[in-house]
């Protein structure tokens, strides 16, 4: 007899491609079927069969306060009762713009959208409109949402223009996107030497979280800042994941680097659909209706979503919040590394604020090529051994993990214990 999880997922596959509304949820890389989630509270989620999991996915990053935080839920309920959407200015939009611009110094102006994809797509258009140039640079392994121009992988040789990484994207669209290696300053300098006057923007995850977790070298980001300034290219920090995740001022605060534009999402919506882009006033003023670069959104600045974001931003701005969150992530990765060591596993782990990476590799990777060297079979076996013990980590060796303020000592200890058992089983 098939389980309830199986029944629902099989029916879902008939009506929804692969049964999911975003690909990685389908467990394609780890195999098996995903549990169907019924509810969450704090650090835990429950599936439709009532099985409980300690959750390290956190809706892929937004849930920095854990699931269904009472103050966030109350804020949403209160605002929803007064209307779900107006398509007209509200005072709450000003409040959140105030919090964002006060907290992150590089944001002189900010505009809200409904997803991270919209934020990065618009930031690219804005940078092109501002500079009057077409070429953009991205780095292999960095993900910036699913806009056409950013769905691109490296061409056949270094310093060639990119190839579409998805069907349905015309090569002409990615012909303006150069794909370079992350953390490779020389390759970057070479690209600017050859194409400097045509480069509209460089977009980067200043801590990469979509090829597992890879930290940028400070020297790499500093070189990037210098080259963009020298050549008049717009530096875009894609902080959709790292914003309010690695620290209150995101990765730009961590590295003390001021980008020209920043994209945000995930945490700033507290679990509701919110994205934002912002930065230098002279650039932001090119946006319609003030300027010639078009951008719009029926639900942009949605009051219910903004209420969730504001409630979240208020709670995470409390003194000591990030110290505690970072300590939780550090305890988790240290405990897991210790467990791996005692069981003789080739494993490493690291964290940045409230995000972490787990690698079946001796040391944390610093490049995309090193990420690709991680043992995927080991990860997949580890993933299922953890899930079976009620620990939910991202179903892919190439995703980062997240802790929330709801993860306490009990959850971390239980997770390390489960990891020890999982590592034993891998032997
Ligand atoms: C998640 C993510 C995006 C896309 O955001 P969506 O809300 O999923 O569209 C863009 N950039 C980065 C760095 C992300 O992590």
CSV table of C-alpha atoms and ligand atoms in Angstrom, one decimal:
chain,number,residue,atom,x,y,z
A,1,UNK,CA,0.0,0.0,0.0
A,2,UNK,CA,1.4,3.3,-0.9
A,3,UNK,CA,1.8,6.1,1.7
A,4,UNK,CA,-0.1,9.3,1.8
A,5,UNK,CA,3.0,11.2,0.7
A,6,UNK,CA,3.3,8.9,-2.3
A,7,UNK,CA,-0.4,9.2,-3.2
A,8,UNK,CA,-0.4,13.0,-3.2
A,9,UNK,CA,2.8,13.3,-5.1
A,10,UNK,CA,1.7,10.8,-7.8
A,11,UNK,CA,-1.6,12.7,-8.3
A,12,UNK,CA,0.4,16.0,-8.3
A,13,UNK,CA,2.6,14.7,-11.1
A,14,UNK,CA,-0.5,14.2,-13.2
A,15,UNK,CA,-1.5,17.9,-12.9
A,16,UNK,CA,1.7,19.7,-12.2
A,17,UNK,CA,4.9,19.0,-14.2
A,18,UNK,CA,7.0,16.7,-12.0
A,19,UNK,CA,4.5,17.5,-9.2
A,20,UNK,CA,6.3,20.6,-8.1
A,21,UNK,CA,6.2,24.4,-8.7
A,22,UNK,CA,10.0,24.8,-8.6
A,23,UNK,CA,12.4,22.1,-9.8
A,24,UNK,CA,14.7,21.2,-6.9
A,25,UNK,CA,11.7,20.3,-4.8
A,26,UNK,CA,11.2,17.2,-6.9
A,27,UNK,CA,14.1,15.4,-5.4
A,28,UNK,CA,15.5,14.9,-8.9
A,29,UNK,CA,19.2,14.8,-7.8
A,30,UNK,CA,18.7,12.8,-4.6
A,31,UNK,CA,16.1,10.4,-5.8
A,32,UNK,CA,12.9,9.3,-4.1
A,33,UNK,CA,9.8,11.4,-3.6
A,34,UNK,CA,9.5,14.5,-1.4
A,35,UNK,CA,7.3,14.5,1.6
A,36,UNK,CA,4.2,16.8,1.2
A,37,UNK,CA,4.4,19.4,3.9
A,38,UNK,CA,1.3,20.1,6.0
A,39,UNK,CA,2.6,22.7,8.5
A,40,UNK,CA,5.5,24.3,10.3
A,41,UNK,CA,6.3,25.8,13.7
A,42,UNK,CA,9.7,27.2,14.8
A,43,UNK,CA,12.5,24.9,13.6
A,44,UNK,CA,10.1,22.1,12.7
A,45,UNK,CA,7.9,21.0,9.9
A,46,UNK,CA,5.4,18.1,9.6
A,47,UNK,CA,4.4,16.2,6.5
A,48,UNK,CA,0.8,15.0,5.7
A,49,UNK,CA,1.5,11.7,7.5
A,50,UNK,CA,2.4,13.6,10.7
A,51,UNK,CA,6.1,12.8,10.5
A,52,UNK,CA,8.1,15.6,12.2
A,53,UNK,CA,11.4,17.0,10.7
A,54,UNK,CA,13.9,19.6,12.0
A,55,UNK,CA,14.1,21.9,9.0
A,56,UNK,CA,17.3,23.4,7.5
A,57,UNK,CA,15.7,24.5,4.2
A,58,UNK,CA,13.7,27.3,5.7
A,59,UNK,CA,11.8,27.8,2.5
A,60,UNK,CA,15.2,28.2,0.8
A,61,UNK,CA,16.3,31.0,3.0
A,62,UNK,CA,13.4,33.4,3.9
A,63,UNK,CA,12.5,31.9,7.3
A,64,UNK,CA,15.2,33.4,9.4
A,65,UNK,CA,12.8,33.4,12.4
A,66,UNK,CA,11.6,29.8,11.8
A,67,UNK,CA,8.2,28.7,10.6
A,68,UNK,CA,5.0,30.6,11.5
A,69,UNK,CA,6.6,33.1,13.9
A,70,UNK,CA,3.7,34.4,16.0
A,71,UNK,CA,4.5,38.1,15.5
A,72,UNK,CA,4.9,37.7,11.8
A,73,UNK,CA,1.7,35.7,11.5
A,74,UNK,CA,-0.2,38.3,13.6
A,75,UNK,CA,1.1,41.2,11.5
A,76,UNK,CA,-0.1,39.4,8.3
A,77,UNK,CA,-3.5,38.7,9.8
A,78,UNK,CA,-4.0,42.2,11.0
A,79,UNK,CA,-3.1,43.8,7.7
A,80,UNK,CA,-5.0,41.2,5.6
A,81,UNK,CA,-8.2,42.2,7.3
A,82,UNK,CA,-7.9,45.7,5.9
A,83,UNK,CA,-7.5,44.6,2.3
A,84,UNK,CA,-5.1,42.3,0.3
A,85,UNK,CA,-3.9,44.7,-2.4
A,86,UNK,CA,-4.6,48.2,-3.7
A,87,UNK,CA,-2.2,48.8,-6.5
A,88,UNK,CA,-1.7,52.3,-5.0
A,89,UNK,CA,0.8,53.7,-2.5
A,90,UNK,CA,0.6,52.6,1.1
A,91,UNK,CA,2.4,53.9,4.2
A,92,UNK,CA,3.9,50.5,4.9
A,93,UNK,CA,5.9,50.7,1.7
A,94,UNK,CA,7.5,53.8,3.0
A,95,UNK,CA,8.2,52.1,6.3
A,96,UNK,CA,10.0,49.1,4.7
A,97,UNK,CA,11.9,51.4,2.3
A,98,UNK,CA,13.0,53.4,5.4
A,99,UNK,CA,14.2,50.2,7.2
A,100,UNK,CA,16.1,49.0,4.2
A,101,UNK,CA,17.8,52.2,3.3
A,102,UNK,CA,18.6,52.9,7.0
A,103,UNK,CA,20.1,49.5,7.5
A,104,UNK,CA,22.1,49.1,4.3
A,105,UNK,CA,24.1,52.3,3.6
A,106,UNK,CA,24.5,51.6,-0.2
A,107,UNK,CA,20.8,51.8,-0.7
A,108,UNK,CA,19.9,55.4,-1.4
A,109,UNK,CA,16.7,54.4,-3.0
A,110,UNK,CA,14.9,51.1,-3.2
A,111,UNK,CA,11.9,49.7,-5.2
A,112,UNK,CA,9.9,46.6,-4.2
A,113,UNK,CA,9.0,43.7,-6.6
A,114,UNK,CA,7.5,40.3,-5.9
A,115,UNK,CA,10.5,37.9,-6.3
A,116,UNK,CA,14.3,37.8,-6.5
A,117,UNK,CA,14.1,37.0,-10.2
A,118,UNK,CA,12.3,40.3,-10.9
A,119,UNK,CA,14.8,42.1,-8.8
A,120,UNK,CA,17.9,40.8,-10.6
A,121,UNK,CA,16.2,41.0,-14.1
A,122,UNK,CA,15.4,44.7,-13.4
A,123,UNK,CA,18.8,45.5,-12.0
A,124,UNK,CA,20.4,44.2,-15.2
A,125,UNK,CA,18.0,46.2,-17.4
A,126,UNK,CA,18.6,49.3,-15.2
A,127,UNK,CA,22.4,48.9,-15.4
A,128,UNK,CA,22.2,48.6,-19.2
A,129,UNK,CA,19.8,51.6,-19.4
A,130,UNK,CA,22.1,53.7,-17.2
A,131,UNK,CA,25.3,52.9,-19.0
A,132,UNK,CA,24.0,52.6,-22.5
A,133,UNK,CA,26.0,49.4,-22.8
A,134,UNK,CA,25.0,45.8,-23.4
A,135,UNK,CA,27.6,43.4,-22.0
A,136,UNK,CA,27.1,41.9,-18.6
A,137,UNK,CA,29.4,39.6,-16.6
A,138,UNK,CA,28.3,36.8,-14.3
A,139,UNK,CA,30.1,34.0,-12.6
A,140,UNK,CA,29.7,30.3,-13.2
A,141,UNK,CA,27.8,28.7,-10.3
A,142,UNK,CA,26.1,31.9,-9.2
A,143,UNK,CA,22.3,31.9,-9.6
A,144,UNK,CA,20.4,35.1,-10.2
A,145,UNK,CA,16.9,33.9,-10.8
A,146,UNK,CA,15.5,32.7,-14.1
A,147,UNK,CA,15.5,35.7,-16.4
A,148,UNK,CA,16.6,34.8,-19.9
A,149,UNK,CA,19.9,36.8,-20.0
A,150,UNK,CA,21.0,35.2,-16.7
A,151,UNK,CA,20.3,31.6,-17.6
A,152,UNK,CA,23.7,31.1,-19.1
A,153,UNK,CA,26.7,28.9,-18.7
A,154,UNK,CA,30.3,29.4,-19.7
A,155,UNK,CA,31.1,29.1,-23.4
A,156,UNK,CA,33.6,26.6,-24.7
A,157,UNK,CA,36.7,28.6,-23.8
A,158,UNK,CA,37.6,31.0,-21.1
A,159,UNK,CA,36.5,34.6,-21.9
A,160,UNK,CA,33.9,33.5,-24.6
A,161,UNK,CA,30.4,34.7,-24.4
A,162,UNK,CA,27.9,32.4,-22.7
A,163,UNK,CA,25.6,29.7,-24.0
A,164,UNK,CA,22.0,29.5,-22.8
A,165,UNK,CA,21.7,27.0,-20.0
A,166,UNK,CA,18.0,26.5,-20.7
A,167,UNK,CA,16.0,25.6,-23.7
A,168,UNK,CA,13.8,28.4,-24.9
A,169,UNK,CA,16.5,31.1,-24.4
A,170,UNK,CA,17.7,32.4,-27.8
A,171,UNK,CA,21.5,32.5,-28.1
A,172,UNK,CA,21.2,36.1,-29.1
A,173,UNK,CA,20.0,36.9,-25.6
A,174,UNK,CA,23.0,35.4,-23.9
A,175,UNK,CA,25.4,36.6,-26.5
A,176,UNK,CA,25.9,39.7,-24.3
A,177,UNK,CA,26.6,37.7,-21.1
A,178,UNK,CA,30.2,36.8,-20.3
A,179,UNK,CA,30.6,34.0,-17.8
A,180,UNK,CA,33.7,34.0,-15.7
A,181,UNK,CA,35.1,31.8,-12.9
A,182,UNK,CA,34.2,32.8,-9.4
A,183,UNK,CA,37.1,34.0,-7.2
A,184,UNK,CA,39.4,34.3,-10.3
A,185,UNK,CA,40.6,37.9,-10.2
A,186,UNK,CA,43.0,37.5,-13.1
A,187,UNK,CA,40.3,36.2,-15.4
A,188,UNK,CA,38.2,39.2,-14.4
A,189,UNK,CA,40.9,41.7,-15.0
A,190,UNK,CA,41.5,40.2,-18.4
A,191,UNK,CA,37.8,40.4,-19.3
A,192,UNK,CA,37.9,44.1,-18.4
A,193,UNK,CA,41.1,44.7,-20.4
A,194,UNK,CA,39.4,43.3,-23.5
A,195,UNK,CA,35.8,44.4,-23.1
A,196,UNK,CA,35.9,47.1,-20.4
A,197,UNK,CA,34.2,49.9,-22.4
A,198,UNK,CA,31.3,47.6,-23.3
A,199,UNK,CA,30.5,46.2,-19.8
A,200,UNK,CA,27.3,47.5,-18.4
A,201,UNK,CA,27.3,45.5,-15.2
A,202,UNK,CA,28.8,42.7,-13.2
A,203,UNK,CA,26.4,40.7,-11.1
A,204,UNK,CA,27.8,38.5,-8.3
A,205,UNK,CA,26.6,36.6,-5.3
A,206,UNK,CA,29.1,38.1,-2.8
A,207,UNK,CA,28.8,34.9,-0.8
A,208,UNK,CA,27.6,32.2,-3.3
A,209,UNK,CA,24.8,30.1,-2.0
A,210,UNK,CA,23.5,28.4,-5.1
A,211,UNK,CA,26.5,26.2,-5.8
A,212,UNK,CA,26.4,25.0,-2.2
A,213,UNK,CA,28.1,27.7,0.0
A,214,UNK,CA,31.3,29.3,-1.5
A,215,UNK,CA,32.8,32.4,0.1
A,216,UNK,CA,34.2,35.0,-2.1
A,217,UNK,CA,37.8,36.0,-1.4
A,218,UNK,CA,37.9,39.6,-0.1
A,219,UNK,CA,40.6,40.3,-2.7
A,220,UNK,CA,38.3,39.1,-5.5
A,221,UNK,CA,35.5,41.4,-4.5
A,222,UNK,CA,37.8,44.3,-4.0
A,223,UNK,CA,39.3,43.8,-7.5
A,224,UNK,CA,35.7,43.6,-8.8
A,225,UNK,CA,34.8,46.9,-7.1
A,226,UNK,CA,37.9,48.6,-8.4
A,227,UNK,CA,37.5,47.4,-12.0
A,228,UNK,CA,33.8,48.4,-12.1
A,229,UNK,CA,34.7,51.9,-10.8
A,230,UNK,CA,37.5,52.3,-13.3
A,231,UNK,CA,35.5,51.3,-16.3
A,232,UNK,CA,32.2,52.8,-15.4
A,233,UNK,CA,30.4,49.4,-15.0
A,234,UNK,CA,27.6,49.0,-12.5
A,235,UNK,CA,28.5,46.6,-9.7
A,236,UNK,CA,25.4,44.6,-8.7
A,237,UNK,CA,25.6,42.5,-5.5
A,238,UNK,CA,22.9,39.9,-5.7
A,239,UNK,CA,22.0,39.6,-2.0
A,240,UNK,CA,18.7,37.9,-2.5
A,241,UNK,CA,20.0,35.1,-0.4
A,242,UNK,CA,22.8,36.8,1.7
A,243,UNK,CA,20.8,40.0,2.5
A,244,UNK,CA,19.8,39.9,6.2
A,245,UNK,CA,21.1,36.3,6.2
A,246,UNK,CA,24.9,36.5,6.7
A,247,UNK,CA,24.5,39.7,8.8
A,248,UNK,CA,22.2,42.7,9.2
A,249,UNK,CA,24.0,44.5,6.4
A,250,UNK,CA,24.4,41.4,4.3
A,251,UNK,CA,27.6,40.4,2.5
A,252,UNK,CA,28.4,44.0,1.7
A,253,UNK,CA,28.6,44.7,5.4
A,254,UNK,CA,30.7,41.6,6.0
A,255,UNK,CA,33.2,42.6,3.3
A,256,UNK,CA,32.9,46.4,3.7
A,257,UNK,CA,32.3,46.9,0.0
A,258,UNK,CA,29.8,49.3,-1.5
A,259,UNK,CA,28.0,48.0,-4.6
A,260,UNK,CA,26.2,50.3,-7.0
A,261,UNK,CA,23.0,48.2,-7.0
A,262,UNK,CA,21.8,45.5,-4.6
A,263,UNK,CA,19.1,43.0,-5.1
A,264,UNK,CA,17.2,41.6,-2.2
A,265,UNK,CA,14.5,39.0,-1.6
A,266,UNK,CA,13.9,35.9,0.6
A,267,UNK,CA,14.4,37.3,4.2
A,268,UNK,CA,12.9,40.7,3.5
A,269,UNK,CA,9.6,39.1,2.8
A,270,UNK,CA,9.6,36.9,5.8
A,271,UNK,CA,8.1,34.0,3.8
A,272,UNK,CA,5.9,36.1,1.6
A,273,UNK,CA,6.7,37.0,-2.1
A,274,UNK,CA,8.9,40.1,-1.9
A,275,UNK,CA,12.0,41.2,-3.8
A,276,UNK,CA,13.7,44.6,-4.0
A,277,UNK,CA,16.4,46.3,-5.9
A,278,UNK,CA,18.1,49.6,-4.8
A,279,UNK,CA,21.3,51.5,-4.7
A,280,UNK,CA,22.8,54.7,-6.1
A,281,UNK,CA,20.2,57.5,-6.5
A,282,UNK,CA,21.6,58.5,-9.9
A,283,UNK,CA,21.1,55.0,-11.2
A,284,UNK,CA,17.7,54.4,-9.5
A,285,UNK,CA,16.4,57.7,-11.0
A,286,UNK,CA,16.6,56.0,-14.5
A,287,UNK,CA,13.6,53.8,-13.5
A,288,UNK,CA,10.1,54.6,-14.9
A,289,UNK,CA,8.2,56.8,-14.6
A,290,UNK,CA,11.1,59.2,-13.7
A,291,UNK,CA,13.5,57.7,-16.2
A,292,UNK,CA,13.4,55.6,-19.4
A,293,UNK,CA,14.0,52.1,-18.0
A,294,UNK,CA,10.6,50.3,-17.7
A,295,UNK,CA,9.6,48.2,-14.7
A,296,UNK,CA,6.2,47.6,-13.1
A,297,UNK,CA,4.3,45.1,-11.0
A,298,UNK,CA,0.6,44.6,-10.2
A,299,UNK,CA,1.4,43.2,-6.8
A,300,UNK,CA,4.6,45.1,-6.1
A,301,UNK,CA,4.7,46.4,-2.5
A,302,UNK,CA,1.8,44.2,-1.6
A,303,UNK,CA,0.6,45.2,1.8
A,304,UNK,CA,0.3,41.7,3.3
A,305,UNK,CA,3.8,40.7,2.0
A,306,UNK,CA,5.2,44.0,3.3
A,307,UNK,CA,3.7,43.4,6.7
A,308,UNK,CA,5.4,40.0,7.0
A,309,UNK,CA,8.7,41.7,5.8
A,310,UNK,CA,8.4,44.5,8.3
A,311,UNK,CA,7.6,42.3,11.2
A,312,UNK,CA,10.6,40.1,10.3
A,313,UNK,CA,13.0,43.0,9.8
A,314,UNK,CA,12.0,44.4,13.2
A,315,UNK,CA,12.7,41.2,15.1
A,316,UNK,CA,16.1,40.5,13.3
A,317,UNK,CA,17.3,44.1,14.1
A,318,UNK,CA,17.3,43.3,17.8
A,319,UNK,CA,20.8,43.6,19.4
A,320,UNK,CA,22.6,40.2,19.4
A,321,UNK,CA,20.3,38.5,16.9
A,322,UNK,CA,23.1,37.7,14.4
A,323,UNK,CA,25.6,36.8,17.0
A,324,UNK,CA,23.3,34.1,18.2
A,325,UNK,CA,22.3,33.0,14.7
A,326,UNK,CA,25.9,32.7,13.7
A,327,UNK,CA,26.8,30.8,16.9
A,328,UNK,CA,24.0,28.3,16.1
A,329,UNK,CA,25.3,27.7,12.6
A,330,UNK,CA,28.9,27.5,13.9
A,331,UNK,CA,27.9,24.9,16.5
A,332,UNK,CA,26.1,22.9,13.8
A,333,UNK,CA,29.0,22.7,11.4
A,334,UNK,CA,31.6,22.1,14.1
A,335,UNK,CA,29.5,19.3,15.5
A,336,UNK,CA,29.0,17.7,12.1
A,337,UNK,CA,32.7,18.0,11.2
A,338,UNK,CA,33.6,16.3,14.6
A,339,UNK,CA,31.1,13.5,13.9
A,340,UNK,CA,32.5,13.0,10.4
A,341,UNK,CA,36.0,12.9,11.8
A,342,UNK,CA,35.2,10.2,14.4
A,343,UNK,CA,33.6,8.1,11.7
A,344,UNK,CA,36.4,8.7,9.2
A,345,UNK,CA,34.4,10.5,6.6
A,346,UNK,CA,36.0,12.8,4.0
A,347,UNK,CA,33.8,15.8,4.9
A,348,UNK,CA,34.0,19.5,5.6
A,349,UNK,CA,31.5,22.2,6.5
A,350,UNK,CA,31.4,26.0,7.0
A,351,UNK,CA,29.0,28.7,7.8
A,352,UNK,CA,28.5,32.4,7.0
A,353,UNK,CA,26.1,34.0,9.5
A,354,UNK,CA,22.9,32.0,9.4
A,355,UNK,CA,23.8,29.9,6.3
A,356,UNK,CA,26.0,26.9,6.0
A,357,UNK,CA,27.5,24.5,3.5
A,358,UNK,CA,28.2,20.7,3.8
A,359,UNK,CA,30.7,19.1,1.5
A,360,UNK,CA,31.8,15.6,0.9
A,361,UNK,CA,35.3,16.9,0.3
A,362,UNK,CA,38.3,17.5,2.6
A,363,UNK,CA,38.1,21.3,2.7
A,364,UNK,CA,35.3,23.8,1.8
A,365,UNK,CA,35.4,24.6,-2.0
A,366,UNK,CA,36.6,28.0,-3.2
A,367,UNK,CA,35.8,27.6,-6.8
A,368,UNK,CA,32.9,26.1,-8.9
A,369,UNK,CA,35.3,23.4,-10.1
A,370,UNK,CA,36.0,22.4,-6.5
A,371,UNK,CA,32.3,22.3,-5.8
A,372,UNK,CA,31.9,19.8,-8.7
A,373,UNK,CA,34.5,17.6,-7.1
A,374,UNK,CA,32.3,16.9,-4.0
A,375,UNK,CA,31.1,13.3,-3.7
A,376,UNK,CA,27.5,13.4,-4.9
A,377,UNK,CA,26.7,9.8,-4.2
A,378,UNK,CA,27.8,10.2,-0.6
A,379,UNK,CA,25.7,13.3,-0.3
A,380,UNK,CA,22.6,11.6,-1.6
A,381,UNK,CA,23.0,8.7,0.8
A,382,UNK,CA,23.6,11.1,3.6
A,383,UNK,CA,20.6,13.2,2.6
A,384,UNK,CA,18.3,10.2,2.8
A,385,UNK,CA,19.8,8.9,6.1
A,386,UNK,CA,19.1,12.3,7.6
A,387,UNK,CA,15.6,12.6,6.2
A,388,UNK,CA,14.8,9.1,7.6
A,389,UNK,CA,15.8,10.4,11.0
A,390,UNK,CA,13.6,13.4,10.7
A,391,UNK,CA,16.3,16.0,9.6
A,392,UNK,CA,15.4,17.9,6.5
A,393,UNK,CA,18.4,19.4,4.6
A,394,UNK,CA,18.2,20.7,1.0
A,395,UNK,CA,17.7,17.8,-1.5
A,396,UNK,CA,20.8,18.6,-3.5
A,397,UNK,CA,24.6,18.6,-3.0
A,398,UNK,CA,24.7,22.1,-4.5
A,399,UNK,CA,22.4,24.0,-2.2
A,400,UNK,CA,23.3,25.9,1.0
A,401,UNK,CA,21.5,25.2,4.3
A,402,UNK,CA,19.9,27.7,6.7
A,403,UNK,CA,19.4,27.9,10.4
A,404,UNK,CA,16.8,30.2,12.1
A,405,UNK,CA,16.5,31.8,15.4
A,406,UNK,CA,14.1,29.0,16.4
A,407,UNK,CA,17.0,26.4,16.1
A,408,UNK,CA,18.2,25.9,19.7
A,409,UNK,CA,20.6,23.5,21.4
A,410,UNK,CA,18.1,20.7,21.4
A,411,UNK,CA,17.7,20.8,17.6
A,412,UNK,CA,21.4,21.2,16.9
A,413,UNK,CA,22.4,18.3,19.2
A,414,UNK,CA,19.7,16.1,17.7
A,415,UNK,CA,21.0,17.0,14.2
A,416,UNK,CA,24.6,16.3,15.1
A,417,UNK,CA,23.6,12.9,16.6
A,418,UNK,CA,21.6,12.1,13.4
A,419,UNK,CA,24.6,13.0,11.3
A,420,UNK,CA,26.9,10.7,13.3
A,421,UNK,CA,24.5,7.9,12.7
A,422,UNK,CA,24.3,8.8,9.0
A,423,UNK,CA,28.1,9.0,8.7
A,424,UNK,CA,28.3,5.5,10.3
A,425,UNK,CA,25.9,4.1,7.7
A,426,UNK,CA,27.9,5.5,4.9
A,427,UNK,CA,31.0,3.6,5.9
B,1,LIG,C1,16.8,32.8,-4.7
B,1,LIG,C2,17.7,33.6,-5.5
B,1,LIG,C3,17.2,34.4,-6.6
B,1,LIG,C4,15.9,34.3,-7.1
B,1,LIG,O1,14.9,34.6,-6.2
B,1,LIG,P1,13.4,34.1,-6.5
B,1,LIG,O2,12.6,34.8,-5.4
B,1,LIG,O3,13.4,32.6,-6.3
B,1,LIG,O4,13.0,34.5,-7.9
B,1,LIG,C5,18.1,35.3,-7.1
B,1,LIG,N1,19.4,35.4,-6.7
B,1,LIG,C6,19.8,34.7,-5.6
B,1,LIG,C7,21.2,34.9,-5.2
B,1,LIG,C8,19.0,33.7,-5.0
B,1,LIG,O5,19.5,33.0,-4.0
